[in-house]
Coordinates of C-alpha atoms and ligand atoms in Angstrom, one line a residue:
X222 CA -12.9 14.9 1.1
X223 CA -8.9 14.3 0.2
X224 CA -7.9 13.5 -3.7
X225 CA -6.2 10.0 -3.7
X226 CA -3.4 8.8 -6.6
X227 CA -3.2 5.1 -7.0
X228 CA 0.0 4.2 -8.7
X229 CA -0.6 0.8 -10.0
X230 CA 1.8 -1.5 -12.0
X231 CA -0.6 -4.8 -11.9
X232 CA -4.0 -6.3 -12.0
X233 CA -4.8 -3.7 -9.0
X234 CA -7.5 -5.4 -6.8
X235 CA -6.1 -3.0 -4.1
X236 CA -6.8 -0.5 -6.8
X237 CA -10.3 -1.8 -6.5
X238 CA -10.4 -2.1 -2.8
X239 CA -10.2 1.3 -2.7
X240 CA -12.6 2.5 -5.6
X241 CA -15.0 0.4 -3.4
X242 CA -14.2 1.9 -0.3
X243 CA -14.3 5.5 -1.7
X244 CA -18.2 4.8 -3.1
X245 CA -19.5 3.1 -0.1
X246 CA -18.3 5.9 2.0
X247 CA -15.4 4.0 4.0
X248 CA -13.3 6.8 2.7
X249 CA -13.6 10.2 3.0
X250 CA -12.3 11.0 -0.6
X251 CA -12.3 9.7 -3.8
X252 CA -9.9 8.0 -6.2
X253 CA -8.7 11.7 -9.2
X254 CA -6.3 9.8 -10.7
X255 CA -4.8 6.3 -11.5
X256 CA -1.2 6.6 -13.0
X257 CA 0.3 3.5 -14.0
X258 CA 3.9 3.0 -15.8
X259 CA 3.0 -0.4 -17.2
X260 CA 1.0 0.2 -20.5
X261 CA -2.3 -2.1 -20.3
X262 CA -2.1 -2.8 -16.7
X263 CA -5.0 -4.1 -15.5
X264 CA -5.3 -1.2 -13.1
X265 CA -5.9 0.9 -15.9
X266 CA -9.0 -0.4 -16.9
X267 CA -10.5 -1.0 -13.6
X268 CA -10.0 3.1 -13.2
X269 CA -11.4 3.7 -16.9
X270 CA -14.4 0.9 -15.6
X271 CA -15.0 3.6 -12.4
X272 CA -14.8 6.7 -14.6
X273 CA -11.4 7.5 -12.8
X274 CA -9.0 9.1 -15.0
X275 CA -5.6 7.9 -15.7
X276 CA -1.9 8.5 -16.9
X277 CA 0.6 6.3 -18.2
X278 CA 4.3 6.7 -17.8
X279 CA 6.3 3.9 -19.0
X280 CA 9.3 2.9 -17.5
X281 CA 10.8 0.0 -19.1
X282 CA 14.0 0.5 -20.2
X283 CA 14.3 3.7 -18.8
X284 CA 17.3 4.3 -16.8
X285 CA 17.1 8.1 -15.6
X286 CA 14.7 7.6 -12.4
X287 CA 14.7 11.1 -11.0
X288 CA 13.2 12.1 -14.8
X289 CA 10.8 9.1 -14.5
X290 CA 9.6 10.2 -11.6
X291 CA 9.5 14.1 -12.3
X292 CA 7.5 13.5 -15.4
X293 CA 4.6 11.2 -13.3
X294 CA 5.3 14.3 -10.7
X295 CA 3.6 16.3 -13.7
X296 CA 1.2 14.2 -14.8
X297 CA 0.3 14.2 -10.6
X298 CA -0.2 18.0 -10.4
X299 CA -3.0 18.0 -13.3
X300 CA -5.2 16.6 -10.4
X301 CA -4.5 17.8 -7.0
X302 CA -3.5 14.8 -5.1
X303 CA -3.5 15.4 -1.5
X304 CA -2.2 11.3 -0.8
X305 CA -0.4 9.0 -3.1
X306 CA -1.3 5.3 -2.0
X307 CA 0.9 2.4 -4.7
X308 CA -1.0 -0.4 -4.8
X309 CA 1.1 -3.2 -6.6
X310 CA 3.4 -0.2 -8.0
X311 CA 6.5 -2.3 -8.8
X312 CA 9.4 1.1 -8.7
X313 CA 11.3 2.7 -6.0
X314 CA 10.0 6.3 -5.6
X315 CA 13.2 8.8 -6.0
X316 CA 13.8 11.1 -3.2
X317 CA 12.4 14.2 -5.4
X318 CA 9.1 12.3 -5.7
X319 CA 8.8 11.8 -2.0
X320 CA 9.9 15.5 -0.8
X321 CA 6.7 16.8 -3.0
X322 CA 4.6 14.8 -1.0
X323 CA 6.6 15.3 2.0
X324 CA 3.9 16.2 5.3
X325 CA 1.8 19.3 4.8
X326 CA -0.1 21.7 7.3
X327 CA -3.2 19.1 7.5
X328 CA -1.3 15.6 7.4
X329 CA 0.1 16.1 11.3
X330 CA 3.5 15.1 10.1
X331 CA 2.9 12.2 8.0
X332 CA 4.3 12.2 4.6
X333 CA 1.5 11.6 2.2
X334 CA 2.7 8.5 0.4
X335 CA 1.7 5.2 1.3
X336 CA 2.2 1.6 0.1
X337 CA 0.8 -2.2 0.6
X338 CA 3.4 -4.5 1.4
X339 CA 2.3 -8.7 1.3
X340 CA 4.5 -9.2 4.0
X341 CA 4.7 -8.5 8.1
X342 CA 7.9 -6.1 7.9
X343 CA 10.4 -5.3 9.1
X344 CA 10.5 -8.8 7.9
X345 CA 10.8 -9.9 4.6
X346 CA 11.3 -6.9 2.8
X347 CA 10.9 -6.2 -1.6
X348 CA 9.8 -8.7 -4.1
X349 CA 8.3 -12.4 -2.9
X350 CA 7.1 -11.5 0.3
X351 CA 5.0 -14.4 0.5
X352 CA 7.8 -16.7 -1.4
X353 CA 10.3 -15.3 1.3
X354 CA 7.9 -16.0 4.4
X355 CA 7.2 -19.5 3.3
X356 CA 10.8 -20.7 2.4
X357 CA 11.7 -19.4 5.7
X358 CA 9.5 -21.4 7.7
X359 CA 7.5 -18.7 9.2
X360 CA 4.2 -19.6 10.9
X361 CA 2.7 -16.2 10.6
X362 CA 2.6 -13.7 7.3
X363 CA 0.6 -11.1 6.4
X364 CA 0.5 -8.0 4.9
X365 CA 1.6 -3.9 6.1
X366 CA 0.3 -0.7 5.2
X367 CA 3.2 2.2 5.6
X368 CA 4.3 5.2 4.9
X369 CA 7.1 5.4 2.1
X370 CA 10.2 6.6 2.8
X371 CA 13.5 6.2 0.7
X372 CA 14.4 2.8 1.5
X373 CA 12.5 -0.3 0.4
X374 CA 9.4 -0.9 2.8
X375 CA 11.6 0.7 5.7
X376 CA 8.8 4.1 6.0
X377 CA 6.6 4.0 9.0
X378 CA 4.4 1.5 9.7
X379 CA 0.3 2.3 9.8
X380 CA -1.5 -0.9 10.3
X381 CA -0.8 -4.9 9.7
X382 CA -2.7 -8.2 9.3
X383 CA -1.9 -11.3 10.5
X384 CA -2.6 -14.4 9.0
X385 CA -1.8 -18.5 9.2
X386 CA 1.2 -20.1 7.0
X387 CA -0.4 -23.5 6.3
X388 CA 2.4 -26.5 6.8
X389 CA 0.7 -27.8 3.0
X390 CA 0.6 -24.1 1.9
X391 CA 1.7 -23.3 -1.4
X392 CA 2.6 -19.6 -2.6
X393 CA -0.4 -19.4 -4.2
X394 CA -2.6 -20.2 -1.3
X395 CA -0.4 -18.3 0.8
X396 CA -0.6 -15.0 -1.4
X397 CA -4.2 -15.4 -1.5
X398 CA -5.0 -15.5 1.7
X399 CA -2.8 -12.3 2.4
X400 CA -4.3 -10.6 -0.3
X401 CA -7.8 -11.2 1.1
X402 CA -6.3 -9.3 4.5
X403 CA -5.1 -6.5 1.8
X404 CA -8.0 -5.8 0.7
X405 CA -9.9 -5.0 3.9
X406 CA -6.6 -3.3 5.7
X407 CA -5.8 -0.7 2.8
X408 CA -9.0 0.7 2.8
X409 CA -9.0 0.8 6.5
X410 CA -5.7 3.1 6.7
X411 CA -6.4 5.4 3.9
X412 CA -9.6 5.9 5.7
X413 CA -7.8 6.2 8.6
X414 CA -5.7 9.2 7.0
X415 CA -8.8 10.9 5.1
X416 CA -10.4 11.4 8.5
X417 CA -7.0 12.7 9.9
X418 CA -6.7 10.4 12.3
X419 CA -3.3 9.1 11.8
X420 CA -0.2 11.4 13.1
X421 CA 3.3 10.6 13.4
X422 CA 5.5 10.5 16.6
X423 CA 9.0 9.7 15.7
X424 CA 8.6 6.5 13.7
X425 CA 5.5 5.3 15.2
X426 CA 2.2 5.8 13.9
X427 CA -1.0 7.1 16.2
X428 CA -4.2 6.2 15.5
X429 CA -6.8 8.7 17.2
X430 CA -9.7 6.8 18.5
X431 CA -8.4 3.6 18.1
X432 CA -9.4 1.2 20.5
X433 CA -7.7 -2.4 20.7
X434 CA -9.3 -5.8 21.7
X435 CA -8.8 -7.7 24.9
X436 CA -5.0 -8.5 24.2
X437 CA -4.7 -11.7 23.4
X438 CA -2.0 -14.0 21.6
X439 CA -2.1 -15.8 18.5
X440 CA -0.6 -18.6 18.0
X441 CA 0.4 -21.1 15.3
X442 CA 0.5 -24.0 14.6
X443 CA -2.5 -25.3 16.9
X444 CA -3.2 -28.3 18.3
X445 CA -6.4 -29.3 20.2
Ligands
LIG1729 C1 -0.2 -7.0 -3.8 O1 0.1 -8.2 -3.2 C2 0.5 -5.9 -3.1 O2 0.7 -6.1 -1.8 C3 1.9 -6.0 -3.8 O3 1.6 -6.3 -5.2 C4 0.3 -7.0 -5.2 C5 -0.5 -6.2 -6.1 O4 -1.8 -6.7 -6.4 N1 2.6 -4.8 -3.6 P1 -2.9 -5.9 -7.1 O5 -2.3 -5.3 -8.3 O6 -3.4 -4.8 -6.1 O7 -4.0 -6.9 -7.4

């Protein structure tokens, strides 16, 4: 059973995605520690609701990342952390951060940090996803989980979910539905990783056992 941090900055329903996972047995492991660097973040209290202890190191108006993330580096090591998933965690990691949970003899070469993204990269990259997809015209979005690396949503990509952009769709509607697709694929991948399944081969991601559907192609807008 691996030790999972949550790093949270929001409301964290991905947060709660994977509480949920970890008690019905979706994930082999369970949720030590929930370190958020927004005081009051809804995340916080979902983890104190599930008996999950947490850590708070504020960021605002700190300047001096590498000691920002050295000091949540601490707070980390108090509880053994074998993967670091952010779930709404609104920072760039610092290189330092990343190295100490750079691959170890079990992870088959994957680093051990993972994030959510609310958009299909490589497109559409940082803050907005769902702003950027719609004001582009796209006719599919969706959401990625991948491995963190140093640049913004560039790390290796894990899984995605595809869904419709509606031609009356507003943000809202649009981030909603993604976030529906979040909350299944998340669990899914840390899963994925707690069973050591997942090993890396250059950039891609493998995915032992995984068997795809029929291949088949989506396609948007339709018309009968
Ligand atoms: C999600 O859309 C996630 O993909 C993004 O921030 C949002 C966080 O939502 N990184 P929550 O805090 O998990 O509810």
């Amino acid at each position: 059973m691996i030790r999972i941090a949550v790093l949270a900055s929001g409301g964290g329903t991905n947060l709660q995605a994977l509480l949920d996972a970890c008690a019905a047995g979706g994930i082999d492991g369970r949720v030590a520690v929930v370190l958020s660097n927004v005081p009051g973040a809804g995340a916080l209290a979902r983890a104190e609701r599930a008996g999950v202890p947490t850590e708070v190191v504020p960021s605002k108006g700190v300047t001096d990342r590498a000691a920002h993330d050295a000091a949540m580096l601490e707070r980390l090591a108090r509880h053994g952390p074998d993967l670091v998933c952010l779930a709404g965690y609104m920072r760039l990691l610092t290189p330092g951060f990343l190295r100490a949970f750079g691959p170890s003899a079990t992870s088959r070469g994957c680093p051990r940090v993972m994030n959510i993204h609310p958009g299909l990269l490589p497109s559409f990259p940082g803050i907005h996803a769902q702003r950027q997809a719609l004001a582009y015209g796209a006719r599919f979005a969706g959401c990625t989980v991948h491995f963190v690396d140093e640049g913004t949503d560039t790390g290796p990509i894990v899984a995605q979910a595809v869904v419709p952009v509606l031609d009356d769709d507003s943000e809202e509607a649009l981030a909603a539905r993604i976030l529906a697709e979040e909350h299944r694929l998340y669990p899914k991948a840390v899963g994925w990783f707690a069973a050591g399944r997942l090993s890396l081969d250059g950039r891609r991601v493998c995915v032992e056992g995984a068997r795809g559907p029929e291949l088949a192609a989506l396609r948007a807008p339709w018309d009968e």
